Coordinates of C-alpha atoms in Angstrom, one line a residue:
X1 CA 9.9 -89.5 -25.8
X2 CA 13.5 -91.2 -26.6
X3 CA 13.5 -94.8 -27.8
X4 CA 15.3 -96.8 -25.6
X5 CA 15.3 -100.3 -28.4
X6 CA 13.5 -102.1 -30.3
X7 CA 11.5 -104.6 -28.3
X8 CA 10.4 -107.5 -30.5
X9 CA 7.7 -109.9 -29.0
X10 CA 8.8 -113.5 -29.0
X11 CA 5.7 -115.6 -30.3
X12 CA 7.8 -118.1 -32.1
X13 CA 10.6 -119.3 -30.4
X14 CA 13.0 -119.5 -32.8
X15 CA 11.6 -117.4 -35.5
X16 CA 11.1 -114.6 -33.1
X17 CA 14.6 -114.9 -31.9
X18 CA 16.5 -114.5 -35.5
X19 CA 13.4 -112.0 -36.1
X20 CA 14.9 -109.5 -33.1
X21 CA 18.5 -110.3 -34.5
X22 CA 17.8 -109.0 -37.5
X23 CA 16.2 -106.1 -36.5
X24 CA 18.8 -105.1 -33.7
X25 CA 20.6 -102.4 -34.2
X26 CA 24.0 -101.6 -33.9
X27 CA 25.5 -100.2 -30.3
X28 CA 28.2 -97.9 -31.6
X29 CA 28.0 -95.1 -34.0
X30 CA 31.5 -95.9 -35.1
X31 CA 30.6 -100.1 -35.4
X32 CA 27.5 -98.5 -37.8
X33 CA 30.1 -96.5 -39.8
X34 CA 32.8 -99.6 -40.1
X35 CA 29.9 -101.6 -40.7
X36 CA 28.8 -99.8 -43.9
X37 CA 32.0 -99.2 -45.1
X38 CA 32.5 -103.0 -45.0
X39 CA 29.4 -103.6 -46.7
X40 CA 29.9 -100.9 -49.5
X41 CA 33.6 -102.3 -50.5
X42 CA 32.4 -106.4 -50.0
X43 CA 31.0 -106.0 -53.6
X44 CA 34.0 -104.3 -55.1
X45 CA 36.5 -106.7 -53.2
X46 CA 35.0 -109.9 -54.6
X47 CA 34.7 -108.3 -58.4
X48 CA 38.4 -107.8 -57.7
X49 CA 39.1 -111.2 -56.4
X50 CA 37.1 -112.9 -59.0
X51 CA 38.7 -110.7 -61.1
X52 CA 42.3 -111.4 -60.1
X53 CA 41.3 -115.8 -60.5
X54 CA 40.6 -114.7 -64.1
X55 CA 43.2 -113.3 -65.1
X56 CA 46.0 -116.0 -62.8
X57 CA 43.9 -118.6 -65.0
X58 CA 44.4 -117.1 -67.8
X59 CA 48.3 -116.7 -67.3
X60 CA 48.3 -119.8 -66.1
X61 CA 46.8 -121.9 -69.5
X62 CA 48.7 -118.9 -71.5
X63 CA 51.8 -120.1 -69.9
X64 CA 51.2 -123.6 -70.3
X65 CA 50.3 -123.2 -74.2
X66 CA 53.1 -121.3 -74.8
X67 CA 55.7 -123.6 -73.3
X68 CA 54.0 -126.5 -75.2
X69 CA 53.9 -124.5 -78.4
X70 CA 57.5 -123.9 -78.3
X71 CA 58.6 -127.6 -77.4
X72 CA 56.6 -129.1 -80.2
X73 CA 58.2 -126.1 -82.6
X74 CA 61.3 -127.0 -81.3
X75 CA 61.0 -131.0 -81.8
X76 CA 59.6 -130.4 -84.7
X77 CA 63.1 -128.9 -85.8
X78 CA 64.8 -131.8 -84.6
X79 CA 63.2 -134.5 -85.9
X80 CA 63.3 -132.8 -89.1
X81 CA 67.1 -132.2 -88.6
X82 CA 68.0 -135.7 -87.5
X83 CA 65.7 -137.3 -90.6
X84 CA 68.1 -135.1 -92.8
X85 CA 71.4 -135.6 -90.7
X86 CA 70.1 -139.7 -91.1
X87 CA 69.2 -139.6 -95.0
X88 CA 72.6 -137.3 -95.1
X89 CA 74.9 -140.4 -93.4
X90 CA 73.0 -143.4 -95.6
X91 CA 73.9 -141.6 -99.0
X92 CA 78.1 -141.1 -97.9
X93 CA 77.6 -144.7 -96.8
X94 CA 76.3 -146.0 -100.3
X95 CA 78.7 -143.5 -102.0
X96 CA 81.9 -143.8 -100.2
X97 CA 81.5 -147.2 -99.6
X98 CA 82.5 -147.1 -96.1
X99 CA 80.5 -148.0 -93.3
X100 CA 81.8 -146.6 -90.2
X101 CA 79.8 -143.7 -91.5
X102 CA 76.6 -144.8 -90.4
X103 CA 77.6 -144.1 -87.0
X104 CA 76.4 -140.7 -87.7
X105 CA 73.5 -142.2 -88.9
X106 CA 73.0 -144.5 -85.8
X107 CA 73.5 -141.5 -83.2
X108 CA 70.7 -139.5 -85.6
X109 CA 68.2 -142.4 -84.7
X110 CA 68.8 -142.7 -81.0
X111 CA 68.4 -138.9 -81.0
X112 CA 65.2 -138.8 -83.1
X113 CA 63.7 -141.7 -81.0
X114 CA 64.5 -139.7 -77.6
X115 CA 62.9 -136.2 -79.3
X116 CA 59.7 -138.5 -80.6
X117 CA 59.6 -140.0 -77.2
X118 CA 59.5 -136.7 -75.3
X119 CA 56.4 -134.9 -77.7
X120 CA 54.6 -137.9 -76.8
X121 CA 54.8 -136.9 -73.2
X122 CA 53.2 -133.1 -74.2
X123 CA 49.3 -133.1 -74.5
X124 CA 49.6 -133.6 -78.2
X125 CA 46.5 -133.4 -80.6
X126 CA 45.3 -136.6 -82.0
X127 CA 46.5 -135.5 -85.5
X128 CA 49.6 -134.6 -84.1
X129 CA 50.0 -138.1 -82.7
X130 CA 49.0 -140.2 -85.4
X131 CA 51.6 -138.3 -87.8
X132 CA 54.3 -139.0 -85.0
X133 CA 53.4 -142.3 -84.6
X134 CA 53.4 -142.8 -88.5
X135 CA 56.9 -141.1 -88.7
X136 CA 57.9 -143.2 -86.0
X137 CA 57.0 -146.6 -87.7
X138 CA 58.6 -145.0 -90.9
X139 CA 61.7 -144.9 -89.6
X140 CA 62.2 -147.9 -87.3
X141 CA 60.9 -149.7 -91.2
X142 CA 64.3 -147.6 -92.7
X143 CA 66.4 -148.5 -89.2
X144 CA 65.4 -152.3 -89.6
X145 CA 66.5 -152.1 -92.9
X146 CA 69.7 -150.1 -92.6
X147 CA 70.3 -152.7 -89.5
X148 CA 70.5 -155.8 -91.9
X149 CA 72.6 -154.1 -94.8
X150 CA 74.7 -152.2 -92.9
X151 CA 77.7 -154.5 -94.1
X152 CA 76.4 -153.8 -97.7
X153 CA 76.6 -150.1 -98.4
X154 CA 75.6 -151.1 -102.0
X155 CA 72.3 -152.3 -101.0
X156 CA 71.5 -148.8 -99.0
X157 CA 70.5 -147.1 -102.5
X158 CA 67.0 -148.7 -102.2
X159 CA 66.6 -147.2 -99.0
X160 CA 67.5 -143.8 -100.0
X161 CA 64.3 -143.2 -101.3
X162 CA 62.1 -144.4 -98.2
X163 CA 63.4 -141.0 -96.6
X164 CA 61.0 -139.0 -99.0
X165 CA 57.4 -139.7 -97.3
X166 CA 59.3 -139.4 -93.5
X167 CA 60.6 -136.2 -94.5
X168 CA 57.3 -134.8 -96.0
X169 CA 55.7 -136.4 -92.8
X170 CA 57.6 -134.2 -90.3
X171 CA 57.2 -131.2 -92.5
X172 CA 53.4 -131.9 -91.9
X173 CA 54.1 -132.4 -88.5
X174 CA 55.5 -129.3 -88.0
X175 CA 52.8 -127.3 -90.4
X176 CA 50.2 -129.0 -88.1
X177 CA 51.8 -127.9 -85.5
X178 CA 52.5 -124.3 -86.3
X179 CA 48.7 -124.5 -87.0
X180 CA 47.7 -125.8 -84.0
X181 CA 49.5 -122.8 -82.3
X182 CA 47.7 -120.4 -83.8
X183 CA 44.6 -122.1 -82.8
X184 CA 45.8 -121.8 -79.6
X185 CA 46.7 -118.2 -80.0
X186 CA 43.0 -117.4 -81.0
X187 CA 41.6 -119.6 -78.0
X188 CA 43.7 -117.7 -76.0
X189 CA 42.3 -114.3 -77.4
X190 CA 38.7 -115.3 -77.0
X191 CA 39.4 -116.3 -73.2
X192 CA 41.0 -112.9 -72.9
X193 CA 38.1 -111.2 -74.5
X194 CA 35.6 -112.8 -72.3
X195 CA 37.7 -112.5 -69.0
X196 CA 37.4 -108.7 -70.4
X197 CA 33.8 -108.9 -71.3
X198 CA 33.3 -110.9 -67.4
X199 CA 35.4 -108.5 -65.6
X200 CA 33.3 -105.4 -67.2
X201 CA 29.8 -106.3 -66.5
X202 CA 30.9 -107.2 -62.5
X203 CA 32.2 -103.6 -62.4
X204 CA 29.0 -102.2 -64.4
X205 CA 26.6 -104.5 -62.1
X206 CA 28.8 -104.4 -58.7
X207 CA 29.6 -100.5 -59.1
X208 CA 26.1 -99.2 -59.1
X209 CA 25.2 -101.8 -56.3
X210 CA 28.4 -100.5 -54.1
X211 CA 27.0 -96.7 -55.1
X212 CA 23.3 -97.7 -53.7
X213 CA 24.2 -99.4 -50.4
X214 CA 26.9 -96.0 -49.9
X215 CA 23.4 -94.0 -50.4
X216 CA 21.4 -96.2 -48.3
X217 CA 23.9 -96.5 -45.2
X218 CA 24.5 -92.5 -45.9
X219 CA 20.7 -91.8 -45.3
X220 CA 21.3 -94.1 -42.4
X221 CA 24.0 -92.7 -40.5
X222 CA 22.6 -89.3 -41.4
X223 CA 19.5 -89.7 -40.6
X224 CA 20.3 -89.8 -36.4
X225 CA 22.4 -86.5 -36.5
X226 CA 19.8 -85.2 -38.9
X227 CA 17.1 -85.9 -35.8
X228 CA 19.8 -84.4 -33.2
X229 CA 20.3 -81.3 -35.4
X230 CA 16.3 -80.7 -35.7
X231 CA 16.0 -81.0 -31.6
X232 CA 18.6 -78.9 -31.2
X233 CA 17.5 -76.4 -33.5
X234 CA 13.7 -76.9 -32.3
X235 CA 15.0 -76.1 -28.7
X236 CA 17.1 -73.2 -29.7
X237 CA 13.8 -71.9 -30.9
X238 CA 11.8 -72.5 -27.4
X239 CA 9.8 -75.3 -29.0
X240 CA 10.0 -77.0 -26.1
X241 CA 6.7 -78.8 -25.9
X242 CA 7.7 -81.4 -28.9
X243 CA 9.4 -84.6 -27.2
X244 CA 12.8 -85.6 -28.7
X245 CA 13.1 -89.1 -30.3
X246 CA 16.6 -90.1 -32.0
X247 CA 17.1 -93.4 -33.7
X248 CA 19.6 -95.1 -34.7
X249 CA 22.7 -96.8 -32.6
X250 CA 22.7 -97.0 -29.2
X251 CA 25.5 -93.9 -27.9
X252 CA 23.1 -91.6 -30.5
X253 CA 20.0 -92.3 -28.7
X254 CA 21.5 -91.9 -25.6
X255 CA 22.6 -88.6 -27.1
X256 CA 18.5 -88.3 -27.6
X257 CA 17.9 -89.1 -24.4
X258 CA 20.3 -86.5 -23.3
X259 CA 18.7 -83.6 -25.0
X260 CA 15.3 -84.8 -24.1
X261 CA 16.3 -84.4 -20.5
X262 CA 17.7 -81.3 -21.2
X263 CA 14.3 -80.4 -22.9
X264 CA 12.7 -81.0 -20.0
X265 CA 14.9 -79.1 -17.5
X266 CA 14.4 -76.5 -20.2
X267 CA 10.7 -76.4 -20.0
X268 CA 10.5 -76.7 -16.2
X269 CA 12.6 -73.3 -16.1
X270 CA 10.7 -72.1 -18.5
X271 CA 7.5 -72.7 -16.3
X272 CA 9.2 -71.3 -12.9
X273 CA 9.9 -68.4 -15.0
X274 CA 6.3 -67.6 -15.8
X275 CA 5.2 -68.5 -12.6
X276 CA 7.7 -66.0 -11.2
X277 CA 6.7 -63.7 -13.6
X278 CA 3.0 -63.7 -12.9
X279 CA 3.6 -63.5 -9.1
X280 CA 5.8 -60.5 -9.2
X281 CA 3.1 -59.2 -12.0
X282 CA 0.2 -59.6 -9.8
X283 CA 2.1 -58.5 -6.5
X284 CA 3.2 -55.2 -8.4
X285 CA 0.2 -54.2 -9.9
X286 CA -2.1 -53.7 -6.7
X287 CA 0.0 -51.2 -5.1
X288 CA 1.0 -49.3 -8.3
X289 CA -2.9 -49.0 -8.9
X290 CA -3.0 -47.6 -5.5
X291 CA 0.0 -45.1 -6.7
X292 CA -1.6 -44.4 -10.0
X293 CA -5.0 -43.8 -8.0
X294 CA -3.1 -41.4 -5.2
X295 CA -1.5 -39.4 -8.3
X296 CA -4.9 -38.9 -9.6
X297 CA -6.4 -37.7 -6.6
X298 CA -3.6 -35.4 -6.2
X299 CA -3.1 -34.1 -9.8
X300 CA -6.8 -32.6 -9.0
X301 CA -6.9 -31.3 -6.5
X302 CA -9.0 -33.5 -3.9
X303 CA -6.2 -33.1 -1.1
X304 CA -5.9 -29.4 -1.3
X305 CA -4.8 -26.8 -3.9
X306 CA -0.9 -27.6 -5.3
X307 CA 1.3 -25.2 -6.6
X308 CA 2.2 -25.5 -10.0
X309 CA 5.4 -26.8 -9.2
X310 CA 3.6 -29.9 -7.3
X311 CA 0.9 -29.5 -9.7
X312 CA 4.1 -30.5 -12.3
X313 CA 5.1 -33.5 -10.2
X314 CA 1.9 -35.0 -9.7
X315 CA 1.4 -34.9 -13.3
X316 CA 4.9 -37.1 -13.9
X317 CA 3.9 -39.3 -10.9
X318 CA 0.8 -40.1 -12.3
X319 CA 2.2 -40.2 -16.2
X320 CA 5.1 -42.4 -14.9
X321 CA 2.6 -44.9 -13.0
X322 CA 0.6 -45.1 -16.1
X323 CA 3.4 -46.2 -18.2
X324 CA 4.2 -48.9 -15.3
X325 CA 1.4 -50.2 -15.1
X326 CA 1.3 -50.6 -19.0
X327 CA 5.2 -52.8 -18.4
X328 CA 3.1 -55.1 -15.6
X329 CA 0.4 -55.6 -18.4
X330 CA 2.7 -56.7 -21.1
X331 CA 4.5 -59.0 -18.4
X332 CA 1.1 -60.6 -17.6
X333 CA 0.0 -60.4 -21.1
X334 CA 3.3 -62.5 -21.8
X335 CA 2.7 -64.5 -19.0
X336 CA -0.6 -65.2 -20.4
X337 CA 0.9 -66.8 -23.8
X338 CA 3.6 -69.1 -22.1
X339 CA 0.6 -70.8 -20.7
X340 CA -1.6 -70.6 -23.2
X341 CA -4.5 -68.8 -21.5
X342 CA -5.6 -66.2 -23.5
X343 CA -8.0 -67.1 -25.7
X344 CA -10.0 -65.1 -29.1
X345 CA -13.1 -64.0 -28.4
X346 CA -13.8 -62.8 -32.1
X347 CA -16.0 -60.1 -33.4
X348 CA -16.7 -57.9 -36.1
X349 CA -14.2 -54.7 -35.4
X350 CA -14.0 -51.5 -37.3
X351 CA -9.8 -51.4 -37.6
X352 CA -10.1 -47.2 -38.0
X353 CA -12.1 -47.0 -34.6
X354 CA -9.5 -49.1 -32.6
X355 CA -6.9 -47.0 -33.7
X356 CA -8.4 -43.7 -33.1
X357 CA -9.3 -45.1 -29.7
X358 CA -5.4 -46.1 -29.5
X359 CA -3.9 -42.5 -30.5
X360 CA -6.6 -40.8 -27.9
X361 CA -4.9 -43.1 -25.1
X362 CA -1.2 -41.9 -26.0
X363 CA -2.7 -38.6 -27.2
X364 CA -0.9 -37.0 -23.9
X365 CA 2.8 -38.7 -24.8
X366 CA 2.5 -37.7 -28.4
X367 CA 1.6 -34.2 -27.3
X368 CA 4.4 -34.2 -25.2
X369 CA 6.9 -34.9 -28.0
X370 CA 5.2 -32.7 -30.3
X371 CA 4.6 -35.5 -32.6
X372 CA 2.4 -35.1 -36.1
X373 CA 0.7 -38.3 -37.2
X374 CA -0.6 -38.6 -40.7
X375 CA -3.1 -41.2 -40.8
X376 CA -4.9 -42.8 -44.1
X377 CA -6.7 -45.5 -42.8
X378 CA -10.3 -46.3 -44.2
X379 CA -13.2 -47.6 -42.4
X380 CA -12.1 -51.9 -42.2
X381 CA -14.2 -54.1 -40.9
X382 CA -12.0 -57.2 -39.5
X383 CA -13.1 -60.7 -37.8
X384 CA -11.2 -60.2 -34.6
X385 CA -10.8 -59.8 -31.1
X386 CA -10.9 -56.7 -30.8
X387 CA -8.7 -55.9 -27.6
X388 CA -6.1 -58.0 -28.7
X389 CA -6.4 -56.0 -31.9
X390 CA -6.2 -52.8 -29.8
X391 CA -3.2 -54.2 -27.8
X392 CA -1.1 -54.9 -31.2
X393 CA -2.1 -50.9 -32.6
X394 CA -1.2 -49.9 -29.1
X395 CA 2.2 -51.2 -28.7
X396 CA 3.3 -50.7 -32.3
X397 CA 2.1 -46.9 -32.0
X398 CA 4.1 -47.0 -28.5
X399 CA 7.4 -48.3 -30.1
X400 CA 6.8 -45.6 -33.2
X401 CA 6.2 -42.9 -30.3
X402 CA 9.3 -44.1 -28.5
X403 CA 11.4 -43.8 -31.0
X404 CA 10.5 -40.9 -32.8
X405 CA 12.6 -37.6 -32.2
X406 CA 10.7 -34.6 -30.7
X407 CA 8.9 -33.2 -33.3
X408 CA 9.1 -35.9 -35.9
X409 CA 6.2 -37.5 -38.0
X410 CA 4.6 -41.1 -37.4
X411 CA 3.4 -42.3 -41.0
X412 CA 0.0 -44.8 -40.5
X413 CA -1.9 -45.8 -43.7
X414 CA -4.0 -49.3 -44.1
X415 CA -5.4 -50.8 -47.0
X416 CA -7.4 -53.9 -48.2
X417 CA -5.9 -56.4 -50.4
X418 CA -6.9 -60.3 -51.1
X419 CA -9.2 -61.0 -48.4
X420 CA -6.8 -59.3 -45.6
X421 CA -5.9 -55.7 -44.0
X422 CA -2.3 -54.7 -44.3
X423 CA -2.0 -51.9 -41.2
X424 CA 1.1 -50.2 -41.9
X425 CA 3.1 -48.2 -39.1
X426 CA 6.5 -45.7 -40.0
X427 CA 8.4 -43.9 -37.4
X428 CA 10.6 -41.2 -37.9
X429 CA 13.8 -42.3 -35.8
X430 CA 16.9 -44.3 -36.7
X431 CA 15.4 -47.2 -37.7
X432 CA 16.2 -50.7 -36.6
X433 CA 20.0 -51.8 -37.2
X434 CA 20.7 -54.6 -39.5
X435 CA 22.0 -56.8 -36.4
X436 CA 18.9 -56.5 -34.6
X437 CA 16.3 -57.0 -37.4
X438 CA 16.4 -61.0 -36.7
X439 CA 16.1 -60.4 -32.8
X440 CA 13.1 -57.6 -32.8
X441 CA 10.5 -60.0 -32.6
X442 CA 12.1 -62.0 -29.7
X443 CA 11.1 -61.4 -25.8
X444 CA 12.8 -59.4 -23.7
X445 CA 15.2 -58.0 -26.1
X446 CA 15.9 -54.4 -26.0
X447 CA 17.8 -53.5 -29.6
X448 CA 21.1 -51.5 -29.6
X449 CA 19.5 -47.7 -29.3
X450 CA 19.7 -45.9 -26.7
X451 CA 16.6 -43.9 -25.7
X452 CA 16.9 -40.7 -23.3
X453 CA 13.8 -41.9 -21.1
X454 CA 13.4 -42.8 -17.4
X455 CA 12.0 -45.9 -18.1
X456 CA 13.6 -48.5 -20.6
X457 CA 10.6 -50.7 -21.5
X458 CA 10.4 -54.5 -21.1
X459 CA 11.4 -55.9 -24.6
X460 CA 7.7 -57.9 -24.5
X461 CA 5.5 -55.3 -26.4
X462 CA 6.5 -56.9 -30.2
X463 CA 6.8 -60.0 -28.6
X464 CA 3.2 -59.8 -27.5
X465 CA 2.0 -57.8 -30.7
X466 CA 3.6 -61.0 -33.4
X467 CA 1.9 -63.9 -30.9
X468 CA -1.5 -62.0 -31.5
X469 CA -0.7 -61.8 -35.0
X470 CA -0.4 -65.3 -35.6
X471 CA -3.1 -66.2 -33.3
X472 CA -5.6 -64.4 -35.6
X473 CA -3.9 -66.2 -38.7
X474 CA -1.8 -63.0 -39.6
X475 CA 1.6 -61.8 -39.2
X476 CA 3.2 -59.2 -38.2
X477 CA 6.8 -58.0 -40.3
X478 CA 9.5 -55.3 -39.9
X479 CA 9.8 -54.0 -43.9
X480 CA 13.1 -53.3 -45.1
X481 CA 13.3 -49.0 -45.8
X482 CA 15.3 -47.7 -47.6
X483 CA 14.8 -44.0 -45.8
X484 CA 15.0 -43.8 -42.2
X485 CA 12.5 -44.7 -39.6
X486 CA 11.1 -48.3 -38.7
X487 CA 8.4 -50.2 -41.0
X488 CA 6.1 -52.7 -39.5
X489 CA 3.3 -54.1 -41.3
X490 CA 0.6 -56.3 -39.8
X491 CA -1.3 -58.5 -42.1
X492 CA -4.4 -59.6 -40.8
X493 CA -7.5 -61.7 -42.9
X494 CA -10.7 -60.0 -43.0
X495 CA -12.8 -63.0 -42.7
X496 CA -13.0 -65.3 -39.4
X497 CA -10.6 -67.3 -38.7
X498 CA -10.9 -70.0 -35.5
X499 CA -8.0 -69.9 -33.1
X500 CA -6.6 -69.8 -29.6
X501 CA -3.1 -68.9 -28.2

């Protein structure tokens, strides 16, 4: 039976309804593929995203420190250069005496207070600011000063010596600086090392995830052509009984749907065959009786004395219409399997009796070909039914018989072993070629030698011989030789085993 969809029953509303959503399933083979390959990389994408945010934050406040670190380095160079050009233009002033030179010292100040002015506008530390704001009210104290005695360049000596502390200040400003960058530097290194540390465990968490939902949507989009391989295979091997089912998206199990209906067609030959076969079977066998009967009759005589030339050809008439009629009773016997009619009716069997009884019925044939058959096979008792038994000796010997040259030596030995009878049967002709060892077993197939007979036999007789096998719970197995000839074991258990074909 195909599935055609899921049908979900809607008790809920609402419920039911997301219920039969989430258990739809996808329409196209390809949307199922896409699907799982947009699933499998989602994981990996966002670790890469995520990823990618880290690191552009991380650049980002890197970037930021480092421009910040170098204009605090660099103010901190010019305040410390303008406190010295300053101190520098106050001592020529008290020296020299003359005060147009504190114009250089008046052009240091404006410059100091714009370089002060502009590290307060950087996100400064609070130690940082409190020493700039110190060093500023240091100096505007010296400019206020230098302000009122700048028309007394003696009175600047005193004021000499307030530069002292505003130097050492903005050499602390700058040591606290240089320190505060290599804070930085090691803040910077931890972020780096946990953006690392982040970034790793995402990969070790997200790869393994990404690797199980690949396995899961593998088993899922195999899974379907898995089920379409098996019914292909199954109906390449005549199983033809065993409905096909394919899940999975919707063009697949219409695919199943497909070979189901091929399945059937299949099977529906398969029975017009049979019935064919048993018609012609049945229609053929009541006049070749009559034939075989005739043959008889004339072979001894009843219609009048024959010459021994007619005496000759009532002999191959009637010889001939035996081995017919044998053909029409594998066709029905095979008929018989393909609709399971035959049944076991199982008793105790001695094996050596059914295969004496066997080489007394082709006694005439092996005479014929001047055959020597060297049996070894003990008195067996077997659980069976004993004329299907008969019918697997028979058409073994027959295809040993067939195929052995004029003259030639048939090997038969049995033996016990484990609870079963192994009945083993070796011909002396060719032997089977290697392209037709897989195919022996199959019906109607004839093998690539060529026999010099008038009648080429049905292909059924092994056929018939394994079904039996296995209906009794044994098996039946061409043995690979390494001499010439054909092996065929049959393997049958001794004790009863229940079963019907």
């Amino acid at each position: 039976m195909v599935v055609h969809g899921d049908t979900v029953r809607q008790e809920n509303g609402t419920g039911a309804t997301s219920s039969s959503r989430l258990r739809r399933k996808p329409k196209s083979f390809l949307k199922l593929i896409l699907f799982g390959f947009a699933l499998v990389g989602l994981p990996l994408i966002i670790a890469l995203i995520n990823s990618a945010f880290s690191i552009d934050r991380l650049a980002d406040q890197s970037r930021r420190a480092v421009y910040q670190a170098a204009q605090i380095a660099h103010g901190s160079r010019v305040l410390a250069d303008e406190i010295a050009a300053m101190e520098r233009a106050v001592r020529q002033t008290h020296i020299l005496g003359d005060t147009s030179l504190l114009e250089n010292y008046f052009r240091a100040h404006k410059k100091f207070e714009s370089t002060a002015t502009n590290l307060f506008e950087l996100s400064l530390h609070t130690e940082q600011k409190q020493l700039l704001e110190q060093m500023q009210l240091l100096e505007e104290s010296i400019f206020g000063n230098v302000s009122a005695m700048k028309q007394s360049p003696e009175a600047l000596r005193d004021l000499v010596g307030k530069f002292v502390p505003l130097r050492d200040s903005a050499r602390t400003f700058s040591a606290v600086g240089y320190a505060l960058i290599e804070r930085e530097v090691g803040e910077m290194q931890d972020m780096a090392g946990d953006a690392r540390f982040t970034v790793g465990w995402q990969l070790l968490a997200l790869i393994p995830f990404a690797i199980l939902l690949a396995f899961i949507f593998s088993l899922r989009i195999a899974h379907p052509i898995r089920q379409i391989d098996e019914a292909i295979r199954t109906m390449g091997e005549g199983a033809l009984f065993k409905a096909i089912r394919v899940d999975g998206p919707q063009d697949l199990r219409y695919l199943g749907e497909r070979l189901d209906w091929l399945r059937r067609r299949l099977l529906k030959l398969e029975e017009q065959k049979t019935r064919f076969l048993q018609h012609v079977s049945h229609e053929l066998k009541t006049p070749l009786t009559a034939m075989r009967e005739g043959a008889d009759l004339l072979a001894e005589g009843v219609a009048g004395e024959l010459t021994e030339e007619q005496q000759r050809i009532a002999t191959i008439l009637y010889n001939n219409s035996i081995q017919l009629q044998r053909r029409i009773e594998d066709l029905l016997s095979y008929s018989a399997l393909q609709t399971e009619k035959a049944a076991l009716v199982k008793r105790p069997a001695n094996l050596a009796k059914i295969l004496d009884a066997v080489l007394q019925d082709q006694n005439l044939i092996i005479m014929s070909k001047g055959l020597k058959i060297d049996v070894s096979c003990p008195e067996l008792m077997v659980d069976c039914d004993k004329q299907k038994i008969k019918v697997i000796v028979d058409n073994l010997l027959s295809n040993a018989v067939k195929f052995s040259p004029a003259g030639g030596c048939i090997k038969i030995w049995a033996s016990e072993e484990d609870e079963t009878v192994r009945f083993d049967i070796l011909d002396a002709g060719a032997g089977v070629d290697e392209v037709d060892r897989e195919k022996v077993f199959e019906p109607f197939y004839q093998g690539r030698q060529v026999l010099d007979s008038h009648i080429k036999g049905t292909g059924l007789g092994l056929s018939i011989a394994r079904e039996y096998a296995l209906a009794h719970g044994g098996t039946i197995e061409l043995v690979q030789q390494a001499t010439n000839g054909a092996h065929f074991r049959l393997t049958l258990p001794i004790r009863d085993m229940e079963g019907t074909l």
